[in-house]
mmCIF file of C-alpha atoms and ligand atoms in Angstrom:
data_model
loop_
_atom_site.group_PDB
_atom_site.id
_atom_site.type_symbol
_atom_site.label_atom_id
_atom_site.label_comp_id
_atom_site.label_asym_id
_atom_site.label_seq_id
_atom_site.Cartn_x
_atom_site.Cartn_y
_atom_site.Cartn_z
ATOM 1 C CA MET D 1 98.503 94.787 133.458
ATOM 2 C CA THR D 2 101.057 92.551 134.653
ATOM 3 C CA ASP D 3 103.984 93.515 136.587
ATOM 4 C CA GLY D 4 106.835 94.519 134.213
ATOM 5 C CA PRO D 5 108.574 97.829 132.566
ATOM 6 C CA GLU D 6 105.141 99.085 130.779
ATOM 7 C CA ARG D 7 103.390 99.186 134.226
ATOM 8 C CA LEU D 8 106.696 100.683 136.001
ATOM 9 C CA ALA D 9 106.930 103.353 133.078
ATOM 10 C CA ARG D 10 103.048 104.270 133.776
ATOM 11 C CA LEU D 11 103.745 104.419 137.579
ATOM 12 C CA LEU D 12 106.835 107.043 137.192
ATOM 13 C CA ALA D 13 104.993 108.978 134.387
ATOM 14 C CA GLY D 14 101.879 109.687 136.643
ATOM 15 C CA ALA D 15 104.158 110.386 139.861
ATOM 16 C CA GLU D 16 104.766 114.125 141.437
ATOM 17 C CA HIS D 17 107.706 112.986 143.365
ATOM 18 C CA ALA D 18 109.227 109.760 142.472
ATOM 19 C CA VAL D 19 112.520 108.470 144.409
ATOM 20 C CA VAL D 20 114.772 105.789 143.368
ATOM 21 C CA LEU D 21 116.400 103.835 146.433
ATOM 22 C CA THR D 22 119.382 102.054 145.274
ATOM 23 C CA GLY D 23 121.382 99.177 146.995
ATOM 24 C CA ALA D 24 124.536 96.983 145.584
ATOM 25 C CA GLY D 25 122.328 95.008 143.255
ATOM 26 C CA ILE D 26 122.385 98.029 140.840
ATOM 27 C CA SER D 27 126.149 97.805 140.637
ATOM 28 C CA THR D 28 126.731 94.019 140.113
ATOM 29 C CA GLU D 29 126.333 94.526 136.366
ATOM 30 C CA SER D 30 129.400 96.905 136.642
ATOM 31 C CA GLY D 31 131.473 93.745 138.164
ATOM 32 C CA ILE D 32 130.689 94.890 141.802
ATOM 33 C CA PRO D 33 130.006 92.148 144.302
ATOM 34 C CA ASP D 34 127.141 92.680 146.565
ATOM 35 C CA PHE D 35 127.078 91.582 150.330
ATOM 36 C CA ARG D 36 124.275 88.819 150.192
ATOM 37 C CA SER D 37 124.299 87.080 146.305
ATOM 38 C CA ALA D 38 126.462 83.981 146.022
ATOM 39 C CA GLY D 39 129.997 84.907 145.458
ATOM 40 C CA GLY D 40 129.311 88.612 147.152
ATOM 41 C CA VAL D 41 131.985 90.221 149.414
ATOM 42 C CA TRP D 42 130.637 88.298 152.484
ATOM 43 C CA GLU D 43 131.883 85.034 151.450
ATOM 44 C CA GLU D 44 135.458 86.395 151.323
ATOM 45 C CA PHE D 45 135.750 88.955 154.176
ATOM 46 C CA ASP D 46 133.500 89.884 157.100
ATOM 47 C CA PRO D 47 132.878 93.292 156.291
ATOM 48 C CA MET D 48 131.384 93.982 159.628
ATOM 49 C CA GLU D 49 134.868 93.044 161.327
ATOM 50 C CA VAL D 50 137.304 94.284 158.657
ATOM 51 C CA ALA D 51 135.377 97.384 157.669
ATOM 52 C CA SER D 52 134.230 98.593 161.080
ATOM 53 C CA MET D 53 135.021 101.460 163.480
ATOM 54 C CA PRO D 54 136.891 98.914 166.177
ATOM 55 C CA THR D 55 139.332 97.636 163.661
ATOM 56 C CA PHE D 56 139.792 101.016 162.107
ATOM 57 C CA LEU D 57 140.627 102.398 165.632
ATOM 58 C CA THR D 58 142.856 99.547 166.952
ATOM 59 C CA ASP D 59 144.226 98.096 163.749
ATOM 60 C CA PRO D 60 144.505 100.616 161.073
ATOM 61 C CA THR D 61 147.195 98.672 159.155
ATOM 62 C CA ARG D 62 144.866 95.563 158.883
ATOM 63 C CA PHE D 63 141.938 98.336 157.989
ATOM 64 C CA TRP D 64 143.994 99.703 155.039
ATOM 65 C CA ARG D 65 145.122 96.279 153.731
ATOM 66 C CA PHE D 66 141.473 95.696 152.884
ATOM 67 C CA HIS D 67 140.433 99.196 152.073
ATOM 68 C CA ARG D 68 143.247 100.242 149.835
ATOM 69 C CA PRO D 69 143.127 97.662 146.962
ATOM 70 C CA ARG D 70 139.172 98.228 147.483
ATOM 71 C CA ILE D 71 139.415 101.969 146.628
ATOM 72 C CA ASP D 72 141.731 101.129 143.104
ATOM 73 C CA MET D 73 139.258 98.535 142.362
ATOM 74 C CA LEU D 74 136.010 100.836 142.671
ATOM 75 C CA SER D 75 137.656 103.706 140.749
ATOM 76 C CA GLY D 76 138.282 101.587 137.620
ATOM 77 C CA VAL D 77 134.724 100.468 137.500
ATOM 78 C CA ALA D 78 132.252 102.134 135.030
ATOM 79 C CA PRO D 79 128.579 102.808 135.450
ATOM 80 C CA ASN D 80 126.176 100.351 133.839
ATOM 81 C CA ALA D 81 122.867 100.637 131.847
ATOM 82 C CA GLY D 82 121.130 100.918 135.468
ATOM 83 C CA HIS D 83 123.096 103.546 136.611
ATOM 84 C CA GLU D 84 122.813 105.525 133.044
ATOM 85 C CA VAL D 85 118.967 105.038 132.941
ATOM 86 C CA VAL D 86 118.309 106.339 136.709
ATOM 87 C CA ALA D 87 120.252 109.521 135.653
ATOM 88 C CA GLU D 88 118.152 109.894 132.317
ATOM 89 C CA PHE D 89 114.936 109.587 134.455
ATOM 90 C CA GLU D 90 116.330 112.422 136.692
ATOM 91 C CA ARG D 91 117.120 114.411 133.626
ATOM 92 C CA ARG D 92 113.504 113.879 132.187
ATOM 93 C CA GLY D 93 112.257 115.037 135.696
ATOM 94 C CA VAL D 94 110.481 111.962 135.787
ATOM 95 C CA VAL D 95 112.548 111.022 139.140
ATOM 96 C CA LYS D 96 113.627 113.720 141.748
ATOM 97 C CA ALA D 97 115.972 112.110 143.664
ATOM 98 C CA VAL D 98 118.435 109.068 144.066
ATOM 99 C CA VAL D 99 119.016 107.866 147.546
ATOM 100 C CA THR D 100 121.792 105.172 147.581
ATOM 101 C CA GLN D 101 123.603 102.916 149.928
ATOM 102 C CA ASN D 102 126.512 102.361 147.701
ATOM 103 C CA ILE D 103 129.703 103.666 148.030
ATOM 104 C CA ASP D 104 131.141 103.324 144.563
ATOM 105 C CA ARG D 105 130.309 106.841 143.083
ATOM 106 C CA LEU D 106 128.752 105.048 140.013
ATOM 107 C CA HIS D 107 125.426 107.126 140.279
ATOM 108 C CA ALA D 108 127.743 110.341 140.421
ATOM 109 C CA LYS D 109 129.569 108.988 137.271
ATOM 110 C CA ALA D 110 126.222 108.326 135.245
ATOM 111 C CA GLY D 111 125.185 112.070 136.006
ATOM 112 C CA SER D 112 122.559 111.760 138.679
ATOM 113 C CA ARG D 113 122.384 114.816 140.340
ATOM 114 C CA GLU D 114 120.170 115.062 143.480
ATOM 115 C CA LEU D 115 122.246 112.290 144.899
ATOM 116 C CA ILE D 116 122.016 110.978 148.596
ATOM 117 C CA GLU D 117 124.887 108.593 149.620
ATOM 118 C CA VAL D 118 123.647 107.768 152.877
ATOM 119 C CA HIS D 119 126.740 105.446 153.667
ATOM 120 C CA GLY D 120 129.340 108.248 152.329
ATOM 121 C CA SER D 121 131.628 107.722 149.448
ATOM 122 C CA LEU D 122 135.192 107.046 148.589
ATOM 123 C CA GLU D 123 135.504 110.448 147.531
ATOM 124 C CA ARG D 124 137.274 112.017 150.601
ATOM 125 C CA GLY D 125 139.470 111.174 153.510
ATOM 126 C CA VAL D 126 138.508 112.447 156.983
ATOM 127 C CA CYS D 127 140.407 112.732 160.287
ATOM 128 C CA LEU D 128 138.189 111.727 163.323
ATOM 129 C CA ARG D 129 140.497 113.562 165.798
ATOM 130 C CA CYS D 130 140.886 116.830 164.414
ATOM 131 C CA ASP D 131 138.179 116.820 161.657
ATOM 132 C CA ALA D 132 140.644 117.708 158.530
ATOM 133 C CA ARG D 133 139.516 116.555 155.070
ATOM 134 C CA VAL D 134 142.080 115.514 152.209
ATOM 135 C CA SER D 135 140.860 114.582 148.526
ATOM 136 C CA GLY D 136 140.599 111.011 147.764
ATOM 137 C CA ASP D 137 143.775 111.418 145.497
ATOM 138 C CA GLU D 138 145.519 112.820 148.565
ATOM 139 C CA LEU D 139 144.564 110.106 150.598
ATOM 140 C CA THR D 140 145.663 107.098 148.237
ATOM 141 C CA ALA D 141 148.650 108.745 148.024
ATOM 142 C CA ARG D 142 149.390 109.088 151.758
ATOM 143 C CA ALA D 143 148.820 105.398 152.056
ATOM 144 C CA ASP D 144 150.838 104.344 149.468
ATOM 145 C CA ALA D 145 153.607 106.731 150.704
ATOM 146 C CA ALA D 146 153.568 105.037 154.148
ATOM 147 C CA ASP D 147 155.707 102.268 155.370
ATOM 148 C CA ASP D 148 152.790 100.460 156.972
ATOM 149 C CA GLY D 149 150.237 101.583 154.256
ATOM 150 C CA VAL D 150 148.343 103.795 156.804
ATOM 151 C CA PRO D 151 147.504 107.201 155.615
ATOM 152 C CA ARG D 152 148.053 109.823 158.492
ATOM 153 C CA CYS D 153 146.934 113.470 159.149
ATOM 154 C CA SER D 154 149.327 115.996 158.134
ATOM 155 C CA ALA D 155 147.657 118.504 161.167
ATOM 156 C CA CYS D 156 147.693 115.824 164.135
ATOM 157 C CA GLY D 157 149.214 112.556 162.836
ATOM 158 C CA PHE D 158 146.421 110.524 163.619
ATOM 159 C CA GLN D 159 145.195 107.620 160.876
ATOM 160 C CA LEU D 160 143.071 108.737 158.222
ATOM 161 C CA LYS D 161 139.613 107.143 157.412
ATOM 162 C CA SER D 162 137.775 107.371 153.680
ATOM 163 C CA GLY D 163 134.573 109.211 153.598
ATOM 164 C CA VAL D 164 132.700 105.637 153.591
ATOM 165 C CA VAL D 165 130.614 105.099 156.635
ATOM 166 C CA LEU D 166 131.936 102.106 158.725
ATOM 167 C CA PHE D 167 130.185 99.493 160.847
ATOM 168 C CA GLY D 168 129.614 101.044 164.122
ATOM 169 C CA GLU D 169 129.775 104.363 162.638
ATOM 170 C CA PRO D 170 126.733 106.727 162.837
ATOM 171 C CA LEU D 171 125.494 107.879 159.259
ATOM 172 C CA PRO D 172 125.935 111.375 158.043
ATOM 173 C CA ALA D 173 123.237 113.417 159.688
ATOM 174 C CA ASP D 174 122.479 115.758 156.418
ATOM 175 C CA ALA D 175 122.390 112.532 154.047
ATOM 176 C CA ILE D 176 119.868 110.579 156.149
ATOM 177 C CA GLU D 177 117.874 113.948 157.074
ATOM 178 C CA ALA D 178 117.536 114.301 153.017
ATOM 179 C CA ALA D 179 116.924 110.462 152.439
ATOM 180 C CA TYR D 180 114.064 111.032 155.173
ATOM 181 C CA ALA D 181 112.592 114.239 153.594
ATOM 182 C CA HIS D 182 112.402 112.677 149.953
ATOM 183 C CA ALA D 183 110.569 109.801 151.684
ATOM 184 C CA GLU D 184 107.973 111.882 152.950
ATOM 185 C CA ARG D 185 107.443 113.807 149.862
ATOM 186 C CA ALA D 186 107.603 110.511 147.626
ATOM 187 C CA ASP D 187 104.198 109.327 145.956
ATOM 188 C CA VAL D 188 106.341 106.500 144.106
ATOM 189 C CA MET D 189 109.710 104.979 145.656
ATOM 190 C CA LEU D 190 111.220 102.711 143.196
ATOM 191 C CA VAL D 191 113.597 100.219 145.197
ATOM 192 C CA VAL D 192 116.523 98.748 142.740
ATOM 193 C CA GLY D 193 118.960 96.174 143.805
ATOM 194 C CA SER D 194 118.654 96.185 147.761
ATOM 195 C CA SER D 195 117.686 93.279 149.963
ATOM 196 C CA LEU D 196 116.249 96.113 152.376
ATOM 197 C CA LEU D 197 117.888 94.571 155.313
ATOM 198 C CA VAL D 198 120.319 97.326 156.349
ATOM 199 C CA ALA D 199 118.716 99.924 158.613
ATOM 200 C CA PRO D 200 117.905 102.829 158.513
ATOM 201 C CA VAL D 201 117.406 102.789 154.868
ATOM 202 C CA SER D 202 115.064 99.684 155.039
ATOM 203 C CA GLN D 203 112.613 102.194 156.954
ATOM 204 C CA LEU D 204 112.240 104.532 153.759
ATOM 205 C CA PRO D 205 109.862 102.054 151.874
ATOM 206 C CA GLY D 206 107.829 101.955 154.884
ATOM 207 C CA ILE D 207 107.220 105.794 155.220
ATOM 208 C CA VAL D 208 106.054 106.046 151.426
ATOM 209 C CA VAL D 209 103.574 103.135 151.783
ATOM 210 C CA GLY D 210 102.522 104.569 155.337
ATOM 211 C CA ASN D 211 101.483 107.833 153.613
ATOM 212 C CA GLY D 212 100.077 105.991 150.910
ATOM 213 C CA GLY D 213 102.470 106.178 148.272
ATOM 214 C CA ALA D 214 103.524 103.325 145.808
ATOM 215 C CA LEU D 215 106.393 101.119 146.284
ATOM 216 C CA ALA D 216 108.113 99.470 143.124
ATOM 217 C CA ILE D 217 110.782 96.864 143.779
ATOM 218 C CA LEU D 218 113.035 95.451 141.275
ATOM 219 C CA THR D 219 115.311 93.179 142.870
ATOM 220 C CA GLU D 220 116.504 89.828 142.355
ATOM 221 C CA SER D 221 115.977 88.520 145.984
ATOM 222 C CA GLU D 222 113.016 88.542 148.328
ATOM 223 C CA THR D 223 112.589 91.706 150.434
ATOM 224 C CA PRO D 224 110.695 92.102 153.519
ATOM 225 C CA TYR D 225 108.514 94.842 151.753
ATOM 226 C CA ASP D 226 107.448 92.538 148.891
ATOM 227 C CA ALA D 227 103.756 91.835 150.254
ATOM 228 C CA GLN D 228 103.591 95.829 150.257
ATOM 229 C CA ALA D 229 104.642 96.517 146.949
ATOM 230 C CA THR D 230 102.432 98.062 144.001
ATOM 231 C CA LEU D 231 104.565 96.543 141.535
ATOM 232 C CA ARG D 232 107.587 93.750 141.926
ATOM 233 C CA MET D 233 109.813 92.834 139.329
ATOM 234 C CA HIS D 234 112.832 90.015 139.853
ATOM 235 C CA GLY D 235 114.790 90.628 136.642
ATOM 236 C CA ARG D 236 118.499 92.089 136.131
ATOM 237 C CA ALA D 237 118.224 95.966 137.051
ATOM 238 C CA GLY D 238 120.100 96.858 133.857
ATOM 239 C CA GLU D 239 117.908 95.020 131.530
ATOM 240 C CA GLU D 240 114.339 96.029 133.143
ATOM 241 C CA LEU D 241 115.436 99.707 133.783
ATOM 242 C CA THR D 242 116.572 100.074 129.771
ATOM 243 C CA ARG D 243 113.172 98.462 128.965
ATOM 244 C CA THR D 244 111.265 100.620 131.525
ATOM 245 C CA LEU D 245 113.082 103.743 129.718
ATOM 246 C CA ARG D 246 111.801 102.444 126.200
ATOM 247 C CA ALA D 247 108.344 102.013 127.605
ATOM 248 C CA LEU D 248 108.477 105.755 129.048
ATOM 249 C CA ASP D 249 109.360 106.542 125.140
ATOM 250 C CA ALA D 250 106.453 104.797 123.874
ATOM 251 C CA LEU D 251 104.258 106.630 126.603
ATOM 252 C CA ALA D 252 105.596 109.919 125.488
ATOM 253 C CA GLY D 253 105.239 109.137 121.740
ATOM 254 C CA GLY D 254 101.453 108.399 122.426
ATOM 255 C CA ALA D 255 101.799 104.660 121.878
HETATM 256 P P1 LIG Y 301 122.792 93.506 149.498
HETATM 257 O O1 LIG Y 301 123.793 92.951 149.076
HETATM 258 O O2 LIG Y 301 122.098 93.481 150.906
HETATM 259 O O3 LIG Y 301 121.717 93.267 148.362
HETATM 260 C C1 LIG Y 301 121.716 93.261 147.095
HETATM 261 C C2 LIG Y 301 120.163 92.828 146.542
HETATM 262 O O4 LIG Y 301 120.417 93.149 145.047
HETATM 263 C C3 LIG Y 301 120.269 91.362 146.605
HETATM 264 O O5 LIG Y 301 118.678 91.461 147.058
HETATM 265 C C4 LIG Y 301 120.118 90.744 145.105
HETATM 266 O O6 LIG Y 301 119.343 89.731 145.209
HETATM 267 C C5 LIG Y 301 120.051 91.908 144.202
HETATM 268 N N1 LIG Y 301 120.683 91.907 143.074
HETATM 269 C C6 LIG Y 301 121.764 91.470 142.699
HETATM 270 N N2 LIG Y 301 122.409 91.899 141.414
HETATM 271 C C7 LIG Y 301 121.239 92.326 140.750
HETATM 272 C C8 LIG Y 301 120.870 92.814 139.612
HETATM 273 N N3 LIG Y 301 121.681 92.772 138.394
HETATM 274 N N4 LIG Y 301 119.566 93.375 139.498
HETATM 275 C C9 LIG Y 301 118.561 93.336 140.614
HETATM 276 N N5 LIG Y 301 118.901 93.074 141.636
HETATM 277 C C10 LIG Y 301 120.254 92.503 141.838
HETATM 278 O O7 LIG Y 301 122.744 95.191 149.370
HETATM 279 P P2 LIG Y 301 122.439 96.548 150.050
HETATM 280 O O8 LIG Y 301 120.820 96.290 150.305
HETATM 281 O O9 LIG Y 301 122.937 97.557 149.390
HETATM 282 O O10 LIG Y 301 122.881 96.347 151.499
HETATM 283 C C11 LIG Y 301 124.293 96.102 151.736
HETATM 284 C C12 LIG Y 301 125.174 97.162 152.202
HETATM 285 O O11 LIG Y 301 126.284 96.974 151.398
HETATM 286 C C13 LIG Y 301 125.109 98.810 151.891
HETATM 287 O O12 LIG Y 301 125.078 99.064 153.156
HETATM 288 C C14 LIG Y 301 125.925 98.848 151.023
HETATM 289 O O13 LIG Y 301 126.473 100.171 151.626
HETATM 290 C C15 LIG Y 301 126.686 98.065 150.824
HETATM 291 N N6 LIG Y 301 127.770 97.648 149.800
HETATM 292 C C16 LIG Y 301 127.887 98.218 148.686
HETATM 293 C C17 LIG Y 301 128.452 98.294 147.480
HETATM 294 C C18 LIG Y 301 128.788 99.028 146.441
HETATM 295 O O14 LIG Y 301 128.873 100.450 146.792
HETATM 296 N N7 LIG Y 301 128.763 98.742 145.059
HETATM 297 C C19 LIG Y 301 128.880 96.786 147.361
HETATM 298 C C20 LIG Y 301 128.666 95.818 148.084
HETATM 299 C C21 LIG Y 301 128.080 96.431 149.493
#
C-alpha cells in the first residue's frame, strides 16, 4: 500500500499509544504564517531578536509593540479541519495525546484535551520577578491602559510577559516532561506541519523510532527524519487528515 490516508488510518487504528506532534504548519490553513515557508513570519521580523528574553528584559516597549498585535491576530483565528480531525482522533481513542509547538490555542479551541503546549501559550500573563499570574484578558487590558503599551505587575511593578516561551527562555518543565513521557510510550507518532528543526521537540521522533515505534510525517517540506519515517506524506494537513478520518470510518465499517 502506498503512503497516503488509507495507510495512515491503518497505522493509527493499530496503535496502542499514538501521539500527534504538531508545528506551525498545522495552523497555516487557519491563516497563521509559519516560520520557514515562503511568506512566513521570519521574512518580516526576526523573532529570535524581537521575541527573545534579552529584548523583553532590556526593551519591553519594543517587545510589546511586536507582541500586542500578535495577541489580537491570534485570538481572532479559528481552528481548521486539521485541528478538528486531531481532536476527533482523540475523542475516538485513536490518539492519546497531542504535543504542540504552537502557541495559538487552536488545538484547545478544537477540543483536544490531553494537550501539551511545550512552547507555552497566549492564555495568561506572568511576572518573572515575583511569579504573579494574570489572565490573558487582564494582560491585554493592562497593556492597552499603559502609556508605553507595556503591561506591569500590580504587586511589584515589573513588566509582564505572556505565557509564550521566548527564545533564550527554558521550556516549561512539566510540559517537556509530559512530552518525553508520551514519546517513550508511543508506538506511533504522527508529525503534522513541523520542520522538526527546533529542539527539544525535534528529539521526540528519535525516541519513538529508537524504541521500535513507527513514525508518520505529514509535512510539506523535508525534515531530518524523512529517511526514518515509516510513512511520509507531503500534502496539506487539513485535507490529508480529513481523508484519513474518512479512511478510519471506512475501516470501522469493515470496508
Ligand atoms: P516551521 O515553520 O519550522 O515548520 C512548519 C512546517 O510545516 C514546514 O516544514 C512547512 O513546509 C510545513 N507546512 C506549512 N503549511 C503546511 C500545511 N498546510 N500542511 C502541511 N505542512 C505544512 O514550524 P515548527 O516546526 O513548528 O517550528 C517553528 C517554531 O515556530 C515553533 O517553535 C513554534 O512555536 C513557532 N510558531 C508557532 C506558530 C503558531 O503557534 N501557529 C506560528 C509560527 C511559529
